[in-house]
């Protein structure tokens, strides 16, 4: 398959309009390109067959828009899989019979009746060896749902809307919800809420970490913050946008796990690779994370998994471009203790006529 790398200015739609068999071929190609440089044993481990099965179960609507490979940076090599669908992808249909992991009604409602949100996603705990009860998320960035209650009803979490609203009502005005969803396969079926922090407030945190502590307490996070200075300082020393992830439990309390993420925001492998060089922003961030004991040197192999390519002959119809790029670095703490670090690699494609 002949190809050439995209430069730094291209932005590609992540939309696939193909049959189920072609969509599976597409996913296999995206994964194959990611491990082509030999990083599978270091980053991905032996999770590929189960992730493939998860993808097959995820085929619904007009196909997936992109996937995320969620890669822990300590312990055995492994990954989890997220499969995302844009609103346009779902509205164009048709829906494949029997697909959707039992959430067919949710996807139909979202595509036909709900005008808010920017898309849905499944999240599979592939590394745990189970794909039967994936999480379901909805992107609500600058596009809140019209009917939050119906979303939670159709995910099987009938009492979740009230606790979600209560939590969001306590958020600082400089925070906004990027996505929210449910994790039915995890103890207590928590509601996950991801918040982006406005740049000005992020800068304030970098100057005075006490402000972040106060905002966390104000939104209901009551667990110990002992590890916060180390984790937050590492992220805030980088130039990247800050996001925070929370779990809202069945009794309305905020869970003891806090996620802090750097959103990298680079759309080209050509521009991304130099950021992994010694002294560059990603390398500086990850060296600090490694010194904190949350990662080993495998993070450097992420550079081998990334690509953004124009394809001369993909073998899949009109497919003309493919990419796999790190989009987030996530650090977690639980009950005041630093827990782990992960890279999120987003992989997708573009067809003829879809370059913006």
Short mmCIF file of C-alpha atoms in Angstrom, two decimals:
data_model
loop_
_atom_site.label_atom_id
_atom_site.label_comp_id
_atom_site.label_asym_id
_atom_site.label_seq_id
_atom_site.Cartn_x
_atom_site.Cartn_y
_atom_site.Cartn_z
CA UNK A 1 0.00 0.00 0.00
CA UNK A 2 1.80 3.10 -1.21
CA UNK A 3 1.51 6.16 1.02
CA UNK A 4 2.97 9.50 1.94
CA UNK A 5 2.79 11.37 5.21
CA UNK A 6 0.51 14.36 5.63
CA UNK A 7 2.09 17.67 6.47
CA UNK A 8 1.15 19.93 9.34
CA UNK A 9 -1.89 21.78 8.01
CA UNK A 10 -4.32 19.10 6.87
CA UNK A 11 -7.49 18.42 8.86
CA UNK A 12 -9.42 15.30 7.94
CA UNK A 13 -12.97 14.25 8.64
CA UNK A 14 -13.12 10.95 10.53
CA UNK A 15 -16.10 9.48 8.70
CA UNK A 16 -16.55 5.97 7.30
CA UNK A 17 -19.41 5.09 4.96
CA UNK A 18 -19.01 1.39 4.26
CA UNK A 19 -20.54 -2.04 4.73
CA UNK A 20 -19.91 -3.94 7.99
CA UNK A 21 -17.20 -6.08 6.35
CA UNK A 22 -15.46 -3.02 4.96
CA UNK A 23 -15.61 -1.29 8.35
CA UNK A 24 -13.90 -4.28 9.98
CA UNK A 25 -11.23 -4.16 7.26
CA UNK A 26 -10.80 -0.47 7.95
CA UNK A 27 -10.29 -1.03 11.67
CA UNK A 28 -7.81 -3.83 11.00
CA UNK A 29 -5.89 -1.52 8.69
CA UNK A 30 -5.78 1.29 11.26
CA UNK A 31 -4.53 -1.09 13.94
CA UNK A 32 -2.07 -2.76 11.58
CA UNK A 33 -0.50 0.58 10.64
CA UNK A 34 -0.16 1.48 14.34
CA UNK A 35 1.84 -1.66 15.14
CA UNK A 36 3.72 -1.80 11.84
CA UNK A 37 6.92 -0.41 13.38
CA UNK A 38 7.08 -3.21 15.95
CA UNK A 39 5.56 -1.51 19.01
CA UNK A 40 2.78 -4.07 19.59
CA UNK A 41 4.66 -6.08 22.29
CA UNK A 42 5.61 -2.88 24.11
CA UNK A 43 2.32 -0.95 23.93
CA UNK A 44 -0.59 -3.14 22.85
CA UNK A 45 0.22 -6.63 24.12
CA UNK A 46 -2.06 -9.49 23.11
CA UNK A 47 -5.39 -7.60 23.33
CA UNK A 48 -5.90 -7.31 19.56
CA UNK A 49 -8.26 -10.31 19.07
CA UNK A 50 -10.67 -9.21 21.82
CA UNK A 51 -10.53 -5.60 20.63
CA UNK A 52 -11.37 -6.82 17.11
CA UNK A 53 -14.44 -8.61 18.50
CA UNK A 54 -15.44 -5.44 20.36
CA UNK A 55 -15.24 -3.48 17.12
CA UNK A 56 -17.45 -6.03 15.36
CA UNK A 57 -20.06 -5.66 18.11
CA UNK A 58 -19.90 -1.88 17.72
CA UNK A 59 -20.97 -1.64 14.08
CA UNK A 60 -24.11 0.45 14.07
CA UNK A 61 -25.45 3.31 12.01
CA UNK A 62 -23.27 4.31 9.09
CA UNK A 63 -20.08 3.09 10.75
CA UNK A 64 -17.69 4.43 13.33
CA UNK A 65 -16.04 7.82 13.00
CA UNK A 66 -12.80 6.96 14.81
CA UNK A 67 -11.39 4.83 17.62
CA UNK A 68 -9.18 5.45 20.61
CA UNK A 69 -6.53 3.02 21.82
CA UNK A 70 -6.20 3.60 25.58
CA UNK A 71 -2.70 2.47 26.56
CA UNK A 72 -1.50 2.14 30.20
CA UNK A 73 2.16 3.00 30.71
CA UNK A 74 3.05 0.53 33.46
CA UNK A 75 2.66 -3.23 33.91
CA UNK A 76 1.86 -5.70 31.16
CA UNK A 77 1.40 -4.24 27.69
CA UNK A 78 -2.34 -3.94 27.01
CA UNK A 79 -5.00 -1.54 25.79
CA UNK A 80 -8.68 -0.65 26.00
CA UNK A 81 -10.78 0.36 23.01
CA UNK A 82 -13.17 3.28 22.47
CA UNK A 83 -15.36 3.40 19.36
CA UNK A 84 -16.81 6.83 18.55
CA UNK A 85 -19.64 7.90 16.26
CA UNK A 86 -20.25 11.47 15.12
CA UNK A 87 -23.79 12.83 14.90
CA UNK A 88 -23.47 12.90 11.09
CA UNK A 89 -22.41 9.28 11.09
CA UNK A 90 -25.49 8.19 13.05
CA UNK A 91 -28.00 10.41 11.27
CA UNK A 92 -27.06 9.07 7.83
CA UNK A 93 -27.89 5.42 8.73
CA UNK A 94 -28.87 2.74 7.97
CA UNK A 95 -28.54 0.85 11.26
CA UNK A 96 -27.12 -2.65 10.93
CA UNK A 97 -29.61 -5.20 12.34
CA UNK A 98 -28.57 -6.72 15.67
CA UNK A 99 -25.65 -4.37 16.23
CA UNK A 100 -25.13 -1.94 19.07
CA UNK A 101 -24.48 -4.09 22.16
CA UNK A 102 -28.12 -3.87 23.24
CA UNK A 103 -28.10 -0.08 22.94
CA UNK A 104 -29.92 -0.02 19.60
CA UNK A 105 -32.79 2.02 21.03
CA UNK A 106 -30.36 4.59 22.48
CA UNK A 107 -28.64 5.06 19.13
CA UNK A 108 -31.94 5.27 17.25
CA UNK A 109 -33.28 7.86 19.70
CA UNK A 110 -30.10 9.91 19.50
CA UNK A 111 -30.06 9.87 15.70
CA UNK A 112 -33.75 10.61 15.20
CA UNK A 113 -35.10 12.52 18.22
CA UNK A 114 -32.23 14.15 20.15
CA UNK A 115 -30.78 17.32 18.62
CA UNK A 116 -28.09 17.97 21.26
CA UNK A 117 -24.67 16.45 21.65
CA UNK A 118 -21.89 15.85 19.14
CA UNK A 119 -21.82 12.06 19.07
CA UNK A 120 -21.81 8.81 21.05
CA UNK A 121 -19.05 6.37 21.95
CA UNK A 122 -18.57 2.90 23.40
CA UNK A 123 -15.65 2.26 25.79
CA UNK A 124 -14.53 -1.35 26.28
CA UNK A 125 -12.36 -2.61 29.13
CA UNK A 126 -10.52 -4.94 26.75
CA UNK A 127 -7.50 -5.16 29.04
CA UNK A 128 -9.75 -6.64 31.75
CA UNK A 129 -10.78 -9.42 29.38
CA UNK A 130 -14.42 -8.35 29.14
CA UNK A 131 -16.38 -6.58 26.43
CA UNK A 132 -19.95 -7.54 27.38
CA UNK A 133 -20.96 -4.30 29.14
CA UNK A 134 -19.19 -1.34 27.55
CA UNK A 135 -19.44 2.18 28.86
CA UNK A 136 -21.51 4.59 26.78
CA UNK A 137 -20.48 8.26 26.50
CA UNK A 138 -21.99 11.26 24.77
CA UNK A 139 -19.98 14.30 23.69
CA UNK A 140 -21.82 17.40 24.89
CA UNK A 141 -19.12 20.00 24.27
CA UNK A 142 -20.99 23.25 23.54
CA UNK A 143 -24.01 21.11 22.62
CA UNK A 144 -25.90 19.94 25.73
CA UNK A 145 -28.52 17.23 25.40
CA UNK A 146 -32.14 18.31 25.10
CA UNK A 147 -33.31 15.26 27.07
CA UNK A 148 -30.75 14.13 29.62
CA UNK A 149 -33.32 11.97 31.39
CA UNK A 150 -34.00 9.94 28.24
CA UNK A 151 -30.28 9.36 27.66
CA UNK A 152 -29.86 7.82 31.10
CA UNK A 153 -33.11 5.83 30.82
CA UNK A 154 -31.92 4.23 27.59
CA UNK A 155 -28.56 3.33 29.15
CA UNK A 156 -30.40 1.57 31.99
CA UNK A 157 -29.43 4.13 34.65
CA UNK A 158 -32.84 5.56 35.51
CA UNK A 159 -31.75 7.49 38.61
CA UNK A 160 -28.60 8.99 37.11
CA UNK A 161 -29.98 12.21 35.61
CA UNK A 162 -30.60 13.83 39.00
CA UNK A 163 -27.10 13.13 40.32
CA UNK A 164 -25.57 14.28 37.03
CA UNK A 165 -27.47 17.58 37.21
CA UNK A 166 -26.55 18.07 40.85
CA UNK A 167 -22.87 17.56 40.09
CA UNK A 168 -22.87 19.84 37.05
CA UNK A 169 -24.66 22.50 39.09
CA UNK A 170 -21.64 22.66 41.42
CA UNK A 171 -19.00 23.08 38.71
CA UNK A 172 -16.92 26.27 38.61
CA UNK A 173 -18.05 28.65 35.88
CA UNK A 174 -14.69 28.23 34.11
CA UNK A 175 -15.27 24.49 33.66
CA UNK A 176 -17.49 22.97 30.96
CA UNK A 177 -18.58 19.38 30.39
CA UNK A 178 -16.96 17.77 27.35
CA UNK A 179 -18.50 14.33 27.68
CA UNK A 180 -20.58 12.35 30.13
CA UNK A 181 -21.78 8.78 30.27
CA UNK A 182 -22.28 5.60 32.26
CA UNK A 183 -20.13 2.58 33.11
CA UNK A 184 -22.66 -0.20 33.76
CA UNK A 185 -19.99 -2.89 33.99
CA UNK A 186 -18.13 -1.22 36.87
CA UNK A 187 -19.06 -1.42 40.56
CA UNK A 188 -21.83 1.05 41.34
CA UNK A 189 -22.36 1.92 37.65
CA UNK A 190 -20.83 5.39 38.07
CA UNK A 191 -21.67 8.38 35.90
CA UNK A 192 -18.46 9.62 34.24
CA UNK A 193 -18.14 13.38 33.70
CA UNK A 194 -15.20 14.94 31.84
CA UNK A 195 -14.64 18.69 32.23
CA UNK A 196 -12.45 21.05 30.25
CA UNK A 197 -10.89 24.01 32.04
CA UNK A 198 -10.77 27.43 30.40
CA UNK A 199 -7.20 28.57 29.60
CA UNK A 200 -7.34 31.56 31.96
CA UNK A 201 -8.38 29.38 34.90
CA UNK A 202 -5.74 26.81 33.97
CA UNK A 203 -3.11 29.57 34.10
CA UNK A 204 -4.40 30.57 37.53
CA UNK A 205 -3.96 26.99 38.75
CA UNK A 206 -0.39 26.97 37.44
CA UNK A 207 0.31 30.06 39.53
CA UNK A 208 -1.57 28.95 42.65
CA UNK A 209 -2.47 25.26 42.99
CA UNK A 210 -4.64 26.09 46.01
CA UNK A 211 -7.24 27.44 43.56
CA UNK A 212 -7.56 24.02 41.93
CA UNK A 213 -7.91 22.38 45.33
CA UNK A 214 -10.69 24.81 46.22
CA UNK A 215 -12.53 24.17 42.94
CA UNK A 216 -12.30 20.41 43.45
CA UNK A 217 -13.77 20.69 46.93
CA UNK A 218 -16.51 23.01 45.69
CA UNK A 219 -17.70 20.46 43.11
CA UNK A 220 -17.93 17.74 45.74
CA UNK A 221 -14.61 15.89 45.49
CA UNK A 222 -13.93 14.93 49.11
CA UNK A 223 -11.12 12.35 48.82
CA UNK A 224 -7.56 13.12 49.86
CA UNK A 225 -5.59 15.42 47.56
CA UNK A 226 -2.15 14.33 48.76
CA UNK A 227 -0.94 13.38 45.26
CA UNK A 228 -2.47 16.41 43.54
CA UNK A 229 0.59 18.72 43.73
CA UNK A 230 2.82 16.22 41.92
CA UNK A 231 0.30 15.27 39.22
CA UNK A 232 -1.16 18.69 38.58
CA UNK A 233 2.25 20.41 38.57
CA UNK A 234 3.50 18.02 35.90
CA UNK A 235 0.51 18.76 33.64
CA UNK A 236 0.38 22.49 34.34
CA UNK A 237 4.06 22.88 33.46
CA UNK A 238 3.19 21.73 29.93
CA UNK A 239 1.49 23.96 27.31
CA UNK A 240 -1.47 21.63 26.88
CA UNK A 241 -5.14 22.12 27.77
CA UNK A 242 -6.29 20.66 31.11
CA UNK A 243 -9.21 18.26 31.52
CA UNK A 244 -10.58 16.64 34.68
CA UNK A 245 -12.56 13.39 34.96
CA UNK A 246 -14.91 12.45 37.79
CA UNK A 247 -17.14 9.52 38.73
CA UNK A 248 -20.49 10.35 40.33
CA UNK A 249 -21.68 7.40 42.40
CA UNK A 250 -25.21 6.07 42.94
CA UNK A 251 -25.69 8.03 46.15
CA UNK A 252 -24.66 11.26 44.41
CA UNK A 253 -21.23 11.42 46.03
CA UNK A 254 -18.17 12.06 43.88
CA UNK A 255 -15.95 8.98 43.74
CA UNK A 256 -12.39 8.90 45.13
CA UNK A 257 -10.71 8.65 41.71
CA UNK A 258 -9.67 11.82 39.92
CA UNK A 259 -8.36 11.92 36.35
CA UNK A 260 -6.24 14.81 35.13
CA UNK A 261 -5.48 14.97 31.40
CA UNK A 262 -3.37 16.99 29.02
CA UNK A 263 -5.19 17.43 25.70
CA UNK A 264 -2.43 17.54 23.09
CA UNK A 265 -4.38 19.05 20.18
CA UNK A 266 -1.90 18.21 17.38
CA UNK A 267 -3.46 16.88 14.15
CA UNK A 268 -0.38 15.69 12.24
CA UNK A 269 2.30 13.08 12.95
CA UNK A 270 4.81 15.35 11.21
CA UNK A 271 4.19 18.01 13.84
CA UNK A 272 3.71 15.58 16.72
CA UNK A 273 6.93 13.55 16.50
CA UNK A 274 9.32 16.42 17.38
CA UNK A 275 7.37 16.98 20.60
CA UNK A 276 8.73 13.61 21.82
CA UNK A 277 12.35 14.77 21.37
CA UNK A 278 14.38 15.46 24.50
CA UNK A 279 13.57 18.92 25.83
CA UNK A 280 10.32 19.20 23.82
CA UNK A 281 6.94 19.55 25.60
CA UNK A 282 5.70 15.94 25.52
CA UNK A 283 9.11 14.56 26.46
CA UNK A 284 9.38 17.00 29.38
CA UNK A 285 5.92 16.04 30.60
CA UNK A 286 6.50 12.32 30.27
CA UNK A 287 9.93 12.45 31.93
CA UNK A 288 8.24 13.99 34.96
CA UNK A 289 5.51 11.34 34.85
CA UNK A 290 8.16 8.62 34.69
CA UNK A 291 9.99 10.12 37.67
CA UNK A 292 6.70 10.02 39.60
CA UNK A 293 6.62 6.26 39.01
CA UNK A 294 3.47 6.36 36.86
CA UNK A 295 5.15 5.26 33.62
CA UNK A 296 8.19 3.43 32.36
CA UNK A 297 10.10 4.15 29.19
CA UNK A 298 7.44 2.58 26.93
CA UNK A 299 5.90 6.05 26.42
CA UNK A 300 8.71 6.70 23.97
CA UNK A 301 7.36 3.92 21.73
CA UNK A 302 4.14 5.91 21.20
CA UNK A 303 6.10 7.78 18.56
CA UNK A 304 6.39 4.50 16.60
CA UNK A 305 2.61 3.98 16.64
CA UNK A 306 1.64 7.37 15.21
CA UNK A 307 1.02 8.19 11.56
CA UNK A 308 -0.97 10.53 9.34
CA UNK A 309 -0.86 9.25 5.78
CA UNK A 310 -2.24 9.90 2.34
CA UNK A 311 -2.88 6.45 0.86
CA UNK A 312 -2.25 5.90 -2.82
CA UNK A 313 -3.88 2.46 -2.82
CA UNK A 314 -5.65 1.43 0.37
CA UNK A 315 -7.60 -1.47 -1.10
CA UNK A 316 -10.75 -0.12 0.60
CA UNK A 317 -12.79 1.74 -2.00
CA UNK A 318 -12.31 5.50 -1.96
CA UNK A 319 -10.29 5.60 1.28
CA UNK A 320 -7.57 8.20 0.82
CA UNK A 321 -6.09 9.03 4.24
CA UNK A 322 -5.56 7.45 7.65
CA UNK A 323 -4.11 8.64 10.92
CA UNK A 324 -3.23 7.50 14.44
CA UNK A 325 -2.14 10.23 16.85
CA UNK A 326 -1.80 10.61 20.62
CA UNK A 327 -4.51 13.01 21.74
CA UNK A 328 -4.41 12.79 25.55
CA UNK A 329 -2.07 11.96 28.41
CA UNK A 330 -4.11 11.02 31.47
CA UNK A 331 -2.87 10.79 35.06
CA UNK A 332 -5.04 9.32 37.80
CA UNK A 333 -5.08 9.48 41.57
CA UNK A 334 -7.31 7.56 43.99
CA UNK A 335 -7.81 8.22 47.69
CA UNK A 336 -4.92 10.66 47.59
CA UNK A 337 -2.43 8.24 45.99
CA UNK A 338 -0.97 8.54 42.51
CA UNK A 339 -2.39 5.61 40.52
CA UNK A 340 -1.31 5.42 36.88
CA UNK A 341 -0.76 7.16 33.53
CA UNK A 342 -2.15 6.43 30.08
CA UNK A 343 -1.81 7.59 26.51
CA UNK A 344 -4.92 7.82 24.32
CA UNK A 345 -4.22 7.32 20.60
CA UNK A 346 -6.99 8.34 18.20
CA UNK A 347 -7.16 6.54 14.85
CA UNK A 348 -9.43 7.34 11.92
CA UNK A 349 -9.67 7.93 8.21
CA UNK A 350 -10.97 10.10 5.38
CA UNK A 351 -12.48 9.32 1.99
CA UNK A 352 -12.54 11.21 -1.28
CA UNK A 353 -14.14 14.62 -0.87
CA UNK A 354 -13.73 14.73 2.92
CA UNK A 355 -10.66 16.91 3.29
CA UNK A 356 -11.51 20.26 4.89
#
